Short mmCIF file of C-alpha atoms in Angstrom, two decimals:
data_model
loop_
_atom_site.label_atom_id
_atom_site.label_comp_id
_atom_site.label_asym_id
_atom_site.label_seq_id
_atom_site.Cartn_x
_atom_site.Cartn_y
_atom_site.Cartn_z
CA MET M 23 58.41 -122.35 -9.51
CA TYR M 24 57.28 -118.83 -7.78
CA LEU M 25 54.61 -116.61 -8.65
CA GLY M 26 54.46 -112.57 -8.02
CA ILE M 27 51.43 -110.93 -8.18
CA ASP M 28 50.92 -106.88 -9.57
CA ILE M 29 47.91 -105.21 -8.53
CA GLY M 30 48.12 -102.32 -10.98
CA THR M 31 46.56 -99.23 -11.99
CA SER M 32 45.78 -100.12 -15.39
CA GLY M 33 46.08 -103.57 -14.87
CA VAL M 34 47.34 -106.91 -12.66
CA LYS M 35 50.19 -109.06 -14.19
CA ALA M 36 51.06 -112.69 -12.90
CA VAL M 37 54.91 -113.61 -13.70
CA LEU M 38 55.88 -116.77 -13.10
CA MET M 39 59.69 -116.95 -12.44
CA ASP M 40 62.17 -120.11 -12.36
CA GLU M 41 64.52 -121.13 -9.42
CA ALA M 42 67.03 -119.55 -11.11
CA GLY M 43 65.40 -116.30 -11.21
CA ALA M 44 64.15 -116.46 -14.63
CA VAL M 45 61.01 -115.25 -16.24
CA VAL M 46 59.36 -117.83 -17.48
CA GLU M 47 55.74 -116.49 -18.03
CA ILE M 48 53.80 -113.52 -18.13
CA ALA M 49 49.81 -112.61 -17.98
CA THR M 50 48.08 -109.82 -17.75
CA ALA M 51 44.55 -108.13 -17.13
CA ALA M 52 43.35 -104.82 -17.92
CA LEU M 53 41.48 -102.55 -15.27
CA SER M 54 39.96 -99.47 -15.58
CA VAL M 55 39.78 -96.45 -13.50
CA SER M 56 36.56 -94.58 -12.61
CA ARG M 57 36.86 -90.32 -12.36
CA PRO M 58 33.19 -89.34 -11.60
CA HIS M 59 34.06 -86.35 -10.30
CA ASP M 60 36.93 -83.74 -10.86
CA LEU M 61 40.12 -84.73 -8.94
CA TRP M 62 38.32 -88.44 -8.24
CA SER M 63 39.99 -91.81 -8.85
CA GLU M 64 38.82 -94.59 -8.12
CA GLN M 65 38.45 -98.70 -8.48
CA ASP M 66 35.98 -101.44 -7.58
CA PRO M 67 38.02 -104.09 -5.63
CA ALA M 68 35.74 -106.73 -7.10
CA ASP M 69 37.73 -105.98 -10.40
CA TRP M 70 41.08 -106.52 -8.62
CA TRP M 71 39.75 -109.78 -7.77
CA ALA M 72 38.68 -110.84 -11.68
CA ALA M 73 41.34 -109.41 -12.91
CA THR M 74 43.98 -111.59 -10.72
CA ASN M 75 41.89 -114.97 -11.25
CA SER M 76 41.96 -113.73 -15.01
CA ALA M 77 45.74 -113.23 -15.32
CA VAL M 78 46.51 -116.17 -12.97
CA SER M 79 44.29 -118.57 -15.07
CA ASP M 80 46.19 -117.50 -18.30
CA LEU M 81 49.44 -118.94 -17.27
CA ASP M 82 50.27 -122.40 -18.11
CA LEU M 83 48.48 -125.08 -16.23
CA LYS M 84 51.99 -127.20 -15.90
CA LYS M 85 53.60 -124.56 -14.67
CA ARG M 86 51.08 -123.31 -11.78
CA HIS M 87 51.61 -126.69 -10.45
CA ALA M 88 55.06 -126.29 -9.81
CA VAL M 89 54.42 -122.94 -7.83
CA LYS M 90 56.00 -123.07 -4.88
CA ALA M 91 55.32 -119.54 -3.23
CA VAL M 92 53.31 -116.44 -4.07
CA GLY M 93 54.61 -113.36 -3.34
CA LEU M 94 52.10 -109.85 -3.59
CA SER M 95 52.56 -105.83 -4.85
CA GLY M 96 50.59 -103.48 -5.62
CA GLN M 97 49.69 -99.90 -6.42
CA MET M 98 50.12 -97.77 -2.75
CA HIS M 99 47.95 -95.41 -1.11
CA GLY M 100 44.73 -97.11 -1.97
CA ALA M 101 41.53 -97.22 0.61
CA THR M 102 39.64 -100.21 0.98
CA LEU M 103 36.67 -100.00 3.06
CA LEU M 104 35.52 -103.36 4.11
CA GLY M 105 32.68 -103.92 6.61
CA ASN M 106 31.36 -106.94 9.03
CA ASP M 107 31.27 -109.03 6.28
CA ASP M 108 34.53 -108.40 4.41
CA LYS M 109 32.86 -106.33 1.45
CA ALA M 110 33.88 -103.35 -0.30
CA LEU M 111 31.81 -100.76 0.95
CA ARG M 112 32.18 -97.96 -1.75
CA PRO M 113 34.82 -97.95 -4.63
CA ALA M 114 38.48 -98.02 -3.37
CA ILE M 115 39.92 -94.60 -3.27
CA LEU M 116 43.16 -94.66 -5.38
CA TRP M 117 46.55 -93.49 -5.20
CA ASN M 118 46.08 -90.47 -7.58
CA ASP M 119 42.36 -89.11 -6.23
CA GLY M 120 43.13 -85.60 -5.29
CA ARG M 121 40.10 -84.51 -3.08
CA SER M 122 41.17 -84.78 0.55
CA ALA M 123 43.71 -81.90 0.53
CA ASP M 124 41.65 -80.01 2.91
CA GLN M 125 41.98 -82.59 5.00
CA CYS M 126 45.65 -83.14 4.62
CA ALA M 127 46.01 -79.76 6.08
CA ALA M 128 44.00 -80.50 9.61
CA LEU M 129 45.63 -83.53 9.77
CA GLU M 130 49.02 -81.21 9.58
CA ARG M 131 47.48 -78.97 12.10
CA ASP M 132 46.25 -80.94 14.20
CA VAL M 133 49.64 -83.50 14.46
CA PRO M 134 52.26 -81.69 14.32
CA ASP M 135 54.68 -84.40 14.46
CA LEU M 136 53.13 -86.01 11.56
CA GLY M 137 56.05 -85.31 9.15
CA GLN M 138 58.79 -87.09 11.91
CA ILE M 139 56.53 -89.92 12.55
CA THR M 140 55.25 -90.74 8.67
CA GLY M 141 58.31 -89.78 6.70
CA ASN M 142 55.86 -87.48 4.53
CA ARG M 143 53.49 -84.59 4.19
CA ALA M 144 50.17 -85.30 4.40
CA MET M 145 49.41 -85.57 0.78
CA PRO M 146 45.92 -86.43 -1.16
CA GLY M 147 47.52 -89.58 -2.45
CA PHE M 148 47.80 -90.92 0.87
CA THR M 149 45.01 -93.10 2.39
CA ALA M 150 45.05 -91.49 5.81
CA PRO M 151 43.18 -88.17 4.59
CA LYS M 152 40.88 -90.06 1.99
CA LEU M 153 39.40 -91.96 5.57
CA GLN M 154 39.18 -88.50 6.61
CA TRP M 155 37.33 -87.38 3.82
CA VAL M 156 35.04 -90.37 4.04
CA ARG M 157 34.37 -89.58 7.93
CA GLU M 158 33.45 -86.30 6.86
CA ASN M 159 31.46 -86.94 4.02
CA GLU M 160 30.19 -90.50 3.96
CA PRO M 161 29.55 -90.44 7.83
CA GLY M 162 27.67 -93.52 7.27
CA ILE M 163 29.91 -95.28 5.46
CA PHE M 164 32.49 -94.70 7.88
CA ALA M 165 30.45 -95.87 10.08
CA GLN M 166 30.23 -99.32 8.98
CA ILE M 167 34.33 -99.94 8.96
CA LYS M 168 35.82 -102.91 10.18
CA THR M 169 38.95 -102.80 8.33
CA VAL M 170 41.28 -100.49 5.74
CA LEU M 171 43.30 -102.52 3.53
CA LEU M 172 45.72 -101.83 0.71
CA PRO M 173 44.60 -102.66 -2.79
CA LYS M 174 47.39 -105.97 -2.73
CA ASP M 175 45.83 -106.60 0.62
CA TYR M 176 42.67 -106.85 -0.29
CA VAL M 177 43.54 -109.34 -3.09
CA ARG M 178 45.36 -110.87 -0.23
CA LEU M 179 42.19 -111.64 1.95
CA ARG M 180 40.46 -113.14 -1.02
CA MET M 181 43.10 -115.45 -1.56
CA THR M 182 44.16 -116.58 2.27
CA GLY M 183 41.42 -115.27 4.56
CA GLU M 184 44.29 -113.17 6.13
CA ARG M 185 44.14 -109.56 6.95
CA ALA M 186 47.75 -108.69 6.30
CA SER M 187 50.11 -106.43 4.61
CA ASP M 188 53.75 -105.38 4.39
CA MET M 189 55.79 -102.49 6.17
CA SER M 190 56.25 -101.03 2.32
CA ASP M 191 53.38 -100.69 1.57
CA SER M 192 51.95 -99.62 4.62
CA ALA M 193 54.45 -96.71 5.29
CA GLY M 194 52.16 -95.05 2.17
CA THR M 195 49.11 -94.69 4.37
CA LEU M 196 50.19 -92.08 7.21
CA TRP M 197 49.24 -94.49 10.10
CA MET M 198 52.80 -95.89 10.40
CA ASP M 199 55.37 -94.70 13.16
CA VAL M 200 57.87 -95.38 10.02
CA GLY M 201 61.01 -95.60 12.00
CA LYS M 202 59.62 -98.08 14.47
CA ARG M 203 57.84 -100.14 11.46
CA ASN M 204 54.69 -99.65 13.76
CA TRP M 205 51.36 -98.71 14.04
CA SER M 206 51.28 -95.04 15.14
CA ASP M 207 48.55 -94.24 17.90
CA VAL M 208 48.87 -91.58 17.33
CA MET M 209 47.77 -91.29 13.27
CA LEU M 210 45.36 -93.43 13.60
CA GLU M 211 43.52 -91.53 16.60
CA ALA M 212 43.81 -88.56 14.35
CA THR M 213 41.51 -90.49 11.89
CA ALA M 214 39.48 -91.57 14.64
CA LEU M 215 40.57 -94.94 14.10
CA ASP M 216 42.70 -97.76 15.76
CA ARG M 217 44.62 -101.37 15.64
CA SER M 218 41.83 -103.16 15.23
CA HIS M 219 40.94 -101.41 12.06
CA MET M 220 44.22 -101.99 10.40
CA PRO M 221 45.79 -105.56 9.35
CA LYS M 222 48.80 -107.33 10.80
CA LEU M 223 52.14 -106.30 9.74
CA TYR M 224 54.82 -108.17 8.42
CA GLU M 225 58.61 -108.03 6.60
CA GLY M 226 58.14 -108.13 2.66
CA ASN M 227 59.82 -111.83 2.84
CA GLU M 228 57.38 -113.23 5.42
CA ILE M 229 54.64 -116.00 5.34
CA THR M 230 51.37 -114.36 6.30
CA GLY M 231 49.34 -117.04 5.44
CA HIS M 232 48.24 -119.66 2.54
CA LEU M 233 45.73 -120.06 -0.26
CA ARG M 234 42.43 -121.15 0.76
CA ALA M 235 42.03 -125.07 -0.43
CA GLU M 236 39.31 -123.77 -2.78
CA LEU M 237 41.75 -121.72 -4.25
CA ALA M 238 44.90 -123.68 -4.57
CA GLU M 239 42.19 -125.88 -6.61
CA ALA M 240 41.04 -123.85 -8.57
CA TRP M 241 44.57 -122.21 -9.73
CA GLY M 242 45.93 -125.63 -9.85
CA MET M 243 48.53 -125.36 -6.98
CA ALA M 244 48.97 -126.78 -3.89
CA ARG M 245 48.16 -124.51 -0.66
CA VAL M 246 51.52 -122.67 -0.97
CA PRO M 247 52.40 -120.09 1.20
CA VAL M 248 51.54 -116.22 0.32
CA VAL M 249 54.43 -114.04 1.43
CA ALA M 250 53.96 -110.74 2.45
CA GLY M 251 55.60 -109.03 -0.70
CA GLY M 252 55.67 -105.16 -1.00
CA GLY M 253 54.25 -101.29 -2.39
CA ASP M 254 54.83 -101.28 -6.09
CA ASN M 255 57.79 -99.14 -5.81
CA ALA M 256 59.88 -101.09 -3.32
CA ALA M 257 58.56 -105.02 -5.16
CA GLY M 258 60.47 -103.31 -8.17
CA ALA M 259 63.38 -102.26 -6.26
CA VAL M 260 63.94 -105.55 -5.08
CA GLY M 261 63.18 -107.61 -8.41
CA VAL M 262 66.60 -104.98 -10.21
CA GLY M 263 68.62 -105.21 -6.99
CA VAL M 264 68.15 -101.70 -6.15
CA VAL M 265 68.51 -102.99 -2.57
CA ARG M 266 71.86 -101.22 -1.11
CA PRO M 267 72.30 -97.40 0.47
CA GLY M 268 72.97 -95.41 -2.39
CA ASP M 269 71.48 -97.74 -5.42
CA ALA M 270 68.27 -96.51 -7.41
CA PHE M 271 65.75 -96.90 -10.27
CA ILE M 272 63.18 -94.59 -12.21
CA SER M 273 60.21 -96.44 -13.17
CA LEU M 274 58.27 -95.34 -15.62
CA GLY M 275 54.98 -96.34 -15.28
CA THR M 276 51.51 -94.68 -15.11
CA SER M 277 52.92 -92.54 -12.44
CA GLY M 278 56.63 -91.64 -12.46
CA VAL M 279 58.96 -92.53 -9.21
CA LEU M 280 63.22 -91.69 -8.14
CA PHE M 281 63.37 -94.57 -5.69
CA LEU M 282 66.64 -94.60 -3.71
CA ALA M 283 67.45 -97.21 -0.89
CA ASN M 284 68.38 -96.35 2.41
CA GLY M 285 70.05 -97.66 5.44
CA GLY M 286 68.46 -95.64 7.55
CA TYR M 287 65.23 -93.75 7.97
CA THR M 288 65.60 -90.66 6.77
CA PRO M 289 62.59 -88.39 6.80
CA ASN M 290 62.66 -85.11 4.50
CA PRO M 291 58.90 -84.37 4.65
CA ALA M 292 59.57 -80.42 3.65
CA GLY M 293 60.61 -81.19 0.26
CA GLY M 294 57.61 -83.53 -0.98
CA VAL M 295 60.31 -86.57 -0.85
CA HIS M 296 58.58 -89.16 0.45
CA SER M 297 60.81 -91.73 3.34
CA PHE M 298 59.15 -95.37 3.80
CA CYS M 299 60.20 -98.75 4.90
CA HIS M 300 61.84 -101.05 2.22
CA ALA M 301 60.22 -104.35 1.60
CA LEU M 302 63.00 -105.68 2.95
CA PRO M 303 63.91 -106.09 6.99
CA GLY M 304 66.15 -103.40 8.50
CA ARG M 305 65.93 -101.24 5.34
CA TRP M 306 64.05 -97.93 4.03
CA HIS M 307 63.92 -95.76 0.56
CA GLN M 308 63.20 -92.38 -0.18
CA MET M 309 61.86 -91.41 -3.42
CA SER M 310 60.10 -88.74 -5.56
CA VAL M 311 57.06 -88.46 -7.27
CA ILE M 312 55.17 -87.47 -10.42
CA LEU M 313 52.21 -88.66 -10.52
CA SER M 314 51.74 -88.96 -14.42
CA ALA M 315 54.84 -90.58 -16.60
CA ALA M 316 54.08 -93.15 -19.18
CA SER M 317 50.41 -91.97 -18.54
CA CYS M 318 51.46 -88.81 -20.53
CA VAL M 319 52.02 -90.62 -23.20
CA ASP M 320 48.72 -92.66 -23.67
CA TRP M 321 47.40 -89.18 -23.36
CA ALA M 322 49.00 -88.18 -26.17
CA VAL M 323 48.44 -90.77 -28.16
CA ARG M 324 44.85 -90.30 -27.92
CA LEU M 325 45.11 -86.32 -28.51
CA CYS M 326 46.89 -86.51 -31.74
CA GLY M 327 44.58 -89.48 -32.37
CA LEU M 328 47.21 -92.44 -32.74
CA PRO M 329 46.42 -96.04 -32.47
CA ASP M 330 48.80 -96.72 -30.23
CA ALA M 331 51.98 -95.83 -28.12
CA GLY M 332 54.73 -97.52 -30.85
CA THR M 333 52.97 -95.37 -33.54
CA LEU M 334 53.35 -92.41 -31.25
CA PHE M 335 57.43 -92.91 -30.61
CA GLY M 336 57.99 -94.08 -34.05
CA ALA M 337 56.97 -90.71 -35.27
CA ILE M 338 59.14 -89.01 -32.62
CA GLU M 339 62.33 -91.16 -33.56
CA ALA M 340 62.02 -90.71 -37.35
CA ARG M 341 61.56 -86.58 -36.56
CA GLY M 342 65.04 -87.23 -33.93
CA ALA M 343 65.46 -83.28 -32.98
CA PRO M 344 64.19 -82.11 -29.83
CA ALA M 345 60.98 -79.55 -29.25
CA SER M 346 61.57 -76.62 -30.66
CA THR M 347 59.01 -74.17 -29.21
CA GLU M 348 56.57 -76.05 -27.27
CA VAL M 349 56.67 -76.79 -23.56
CA PHE M 350 54.86 -79.52 -21.96
CA LEU M 351 53.80 -79.78 -17.99
CA PRO M 352 52.99 -83.24 -16.98
CA TYR M 353 50.70 -82.72 -14.09
CA LEU M 354 47.59 -84.79 -15.56
CA SER M 355 46.77 -85.65 -12.27
CA GLY M 356 48.15 -83.06 -10.10
CA GLU M 357 51.55 -83.55 -8.46
CA ARG M 358 53.08 -84.87 -5.85
CA THR M 359 57.26 -83.78 -5.76
CA PRO M 360 58.42 -81.49 -5.55
CA HIS M 361 54.83 -78.63 -5.55
CA ASN M 362 52.27 -81.01 -3.59
CA ASP M 363 49.53 -79.60 -5.73
CA PRO M 364 46.45 -81.99 -6.10
CA ASN M 365 44.83 -78.90 -8.65
CA ALA M 366 47.92 -79.02 -11.04
CA LYS M 367 46.87 -79.14 -14.44
CA GLY M 368 48.39 -80.43 -17.29
CA VAL M 369 49.88 -78.14 -19.51
CA LEU M 370 50.95 -77.58 -23.55
CA PHE M 371 52.74 -74.41 -24.25
CA GLY M 372 54.37 -72.91 -27.24
CA LEU M 373 52.11 -74.15 -29.59
CA THR M 374 52.58 -73.28 -33.59
CA HIS M 375 51.61 -73.92 -36.86
CA GLU M 376 54.63 -76.77 -37.29
CA SER M 377 53.57 -78.31 -33.91
CA ASP M 378 52.30 -81.87 -35.05
CA ALA M 379 51.98 -85.59 -33.78
CA ALA M 380 55.83 -86.18 -33.52
CA ALA M 381 56.66 -82.48 -32.09
CA ILE M 382 54.09 -82.92 -29.43
CA GLY M 383 55.10 -86.41 -28.51
CA GLN M 384 58.75 -85.41 -28.18
CA ALA M 385 57.50 -81.94 -25.98
CA VAL M 386 55.62 -85.02 -23.91
CA LEU M 387 59.06 -86.95 -23.38
CA GLU M 388 61.04 -83.93 -22.79
CA GLY M 389 58.20 -82.65 -19.99
CA VAL M 390 58.19 -86.16 -18.16
CA ALA M 391 62.10 -85.65 -17.94
CA PHE M 392 61.98 -82.24 -16.47
CA ALA M 393 59.56 -83.25 -13.72
CA PHE M 394 61.93 -85.97 -12.83
CA ARG M 395 64.99 -83.30 -12.68
CA ASP M 396 62.71 -81.37 -10.23
CA GLY M 397 62.34 -84.90 -8.02
CA MET M 398 65.75 -86.07 -8.61
CA ASP M 399 66.64 -82.25 -7.13
CA ALA M 400 64.48 -82.74 -4.13
CA LEU M 401 66.32 -85.57 -2.93
CA THR M 402 69.80 -84.71 -3.60
CA ASP M 403 68.67 -81.53 -1.90
CA SER M 404 68.02 -82.98 1.34
CA GLY M 405 71.44 -84.65 1.32
CA ALA M 406 70.56 -88.02 -0.39
CA HIS M 407 73.87 -89.72 -2.74
CA ILE M 408 72.84 -91.75 -5.62
CA ASP M 409 75.38 -94.17 -7.04
CA SER M 410 73.54 -95.57 -10.01
CA ILE M 411 70.51 -95.21 -11.22
CA THR M 412 68.25 -97.77 -13.10
CA VAL M 413 65.43 -97.73 -15.06
CA ILE M 414 62.07 -99.93 -14.85
CA GLY M 415 58.24 -99.75 -15.67
CA GLY M 416 57.30 -100.18 -19.97
CA GLY M 417 58.77 -96.87 -20.53
CA ALA M 418 61.87 -98.73 -20.38
CA LYS M 419 60.86 -100.10 -23.84
CA SER M 420 62.06 -96.62 -25.54
CA TYR M 421 65.96 -95.85 -24.66
CA TYR M 422 65.15 -92.56 -27.05
CA TRP M 423 63.40 -91.42 -23.55
CA GLY M 424 66.16 -92.87 -22.09
CA LYS M 425 68.83 -90.90 -23.99
CA ILE M 426 66.32 -87.71 -23.08
CA LEU M 427 65.80 -88.73 -19.43
CA SER M 428 69.87 -89.19 -18.84
CA SER M 429 70.70 -85.95 -20.58
CA VAL M 430 68.12 -83.98 -18.53
CA LEU M 431 69.33 -85.88 -15.26
CA GLY M 432 72.97 -85.82 -15.90
CA ARG M 433 73.50 -89.04 -15.07
CA PRO M 434 73.92 -92.78 -16.86
CA LEU M 435 70.99 -95.02 -16.90
CA ILE M 436 71.23 -98.29 -16.54
CA TYR M 437 68.25 -100.97 -18.80
CA ARG M 438 68.59 -104.31 -17.14
CA ASP M 439 67.13 -107.54 -18.14
CA GLY M 440 63.26 -108.27 -17.06
CA GLY M 441 63.30 -104.02 -15.92
CA GLU M 442 60.22 -103.92 -17.88
CA VAL M 443 58.30 -107.04 -15.35
CA GLY M 444 58.75 -104.62 -13.10
CA PRO M 445 57.06 -104.79 -9.64
CA ALA M 446 55.64 -108.68 -10.34
CA TYR M 447 59.02 -109.43 -10.80
CA GLY M 448 60.41 -108.33 -6.88
CA ALA M 449 56.96 -110.18 -5.50
CA ALA M 450 57.93 -113.41 -6.85
CA ARG M 451 61.36 -112.65 -5.20
CA LEU M 452 60.35 -112.15 -1.97
CA ALA M 453 58.29 -115.25 -2.43
CA GLN M 454 61.39 -116.88 -2.79
CA LEU M 455 63.45 -115.14 -0.07
CA ALA M 456 60.46 -116.61 2.13
CA ASP M 457 60.52 -120.37 1.02
CA THR M 458 64.72 -120.64 0.62
CA GLY M 459 65.21 -118.42 3.41
CA SER M 460 68.45 -117.56 1.17
CA ALA M 461 70.48 -114.55 1.94
CA ILE M 462 69.16 -111.80 0.32
CA GLU M 463 72.13 -110.68 -1.09
CA THR M 464 71.95 -113.65 -3.34
CA ILE M 465 68.32 -113.76 -4.43
CA CYS M 466 68.38 -109.57 -4.78
CA ALA M 467 71.30 -109.20 -7.21
CA ALA M 468 70.62 -106.83 -10.11
CA PRO M 469 69.80 -108.65 -13.34
CA PRO M 470 72.35 -108.84 -16.15
CA ILE M 471 72.98 -105.30 -17.63
CA LEU M 472 71.88 -104.85 -21.34
CA HIS M 473 72.44 -100.92 -22.00
CA VAL M 474 73.43 -98.30 -20.75
CA GLU M 475 71.96 -94.54 -21.98
CA GLU M 476 74.86 -92.16 -21.34
CA PRO M 477 74.00 -88.19 -20.97
CA ASP M 478 74.50 -86.17 -24.12
CA ASP M 479 76.32 -82.92 -23.55
CA ARG M 480 74.71 -81.09 -25.84
CA LEU M 481 70.97 -82.39 -25.58
CA GLY M 482 72.11 -81.80 -21.72
CA GLU M 483 73.10 -77.77 -22.11
CA LEU M 484 70.03 -77.49 -24.12
CA TYR M 485 67.51 -78.92 -21.67
CA ALA M 486 69.65 -76.96 -19.05
CA GLU M 487 68.66 -73.93 -20.22
CA ARG M 488 65.22 -74.99 -21.31
CA MET M 489 64.54 -76.00 -17.45
CA PRO M 490 63.50 -72.21 -16.35
CA LYS M 491 61.00 -72.35 -18.53
CA PHE M 492 59.35 -75.37 -17.40
CA ARG M 493 59.74 -74.07 -13.95
CA SER M 494 58.46 -71.10 -14.17
CA LEU M 495 55.15 -72.05 -16.49
CA TYR M 496 54.08 -73.68 -13.41
CA GLN M 497 54.57 -70.81 -10.65
CA ASN M 498 53.03 -68.37 -13.52
CA LEU M 499 49.99 -70.46 -13.64
CA LYS M 500 49.94 -71.82 -10.06
CA THR M 501 47.36 -69.39 -8.71
CA SER M 502 45.15 -70.15 -12.37
CA PHE M 503 44.69 -74.02 -11.68
#
């Protein structure tokens, strides 16, 4: 048995997987986000640890006894600042925090080669500019920093006592030379840090330590190895077999990601495309990111006063028609690809007396799909080649949304067994790789196909006509944001 733990934004998920790769049990524990000021997004690291213990404890005890190794995945970019006692100095600043735009501009000015070194533009979501913000605005806290960890790696520290991270997650800090798969002294110096502040780097399928004795006893396990794991998207890719160049997936989680596996390092920061290390040795990936995807559905549920997302999807599917005049810009947390604009705002445009909950919900699903099209175009405009696209994440439960996405993108979408389980399953696979030493192609095979959603030609033509309006709304409102 193998345990995968994903430290997400809205909750922690623990997944038990057997030796054959079947998901045996899943447990979750909810998390909340604090937004004390405009553009801010924070969480208390202690909440990650409490939620991890809760999720693991909810798994069947007898099955926990059989666990051979643990893998970790988690939300990327979060700045967890620890002092000499390894306690958090302040709440962690999350991936969707937009306060550090000025610091991003300064980093790009001070390090002209930043894009080539890191494979990315400096964006407020990344970790390094967050530290610059702390340095400039909370100097007393900055002076006390001993270690900077990403969210899942803080949980690892609590599990093992080791300060360690994997290549894929650390590639999202802006402190790594992504091509060399090592920390960049140039980037660390630019933020008044050095390697002593950083965890040791491992490939995703390498062992970073073992469960502390008291925790192993509390969890009902032996002192099993804890594997490096991956950032949530790279781990999700491992889970659905997106490991060969040209394989891609769309993740419909809190944020939205179009992830493309690469065999080499091919940065294209100018297009707002991210280039990171994969969670597997000698492999990289590119991705476009929209900061709000399935979270837009949750927002629409609250806006319309509905009890849950299932009710909204039921109303949308019963309506069964494209939006008429309504257009939605899904920039509720700002946007990355292609705009790199933390000040972008969500917009619901074209409302009439007939705009009921179903019509608004339809526009929300279409708006997220249009944003994904922007991201796909940013990838392909840089010369990337996409062979196939798998769908993962909570939004993968809706084939109706899949039809919209497929028609907007003009590509078939593949739904696979366990696709909704996501990064925690990939983390369990990485744990199995470390434990068994099996070939990557054996453990990381693509799961069975459940469904293929083909584009609807009629819808595709309609959405192609509407795409220019979607794009023009952002351009026309940009200065107003």
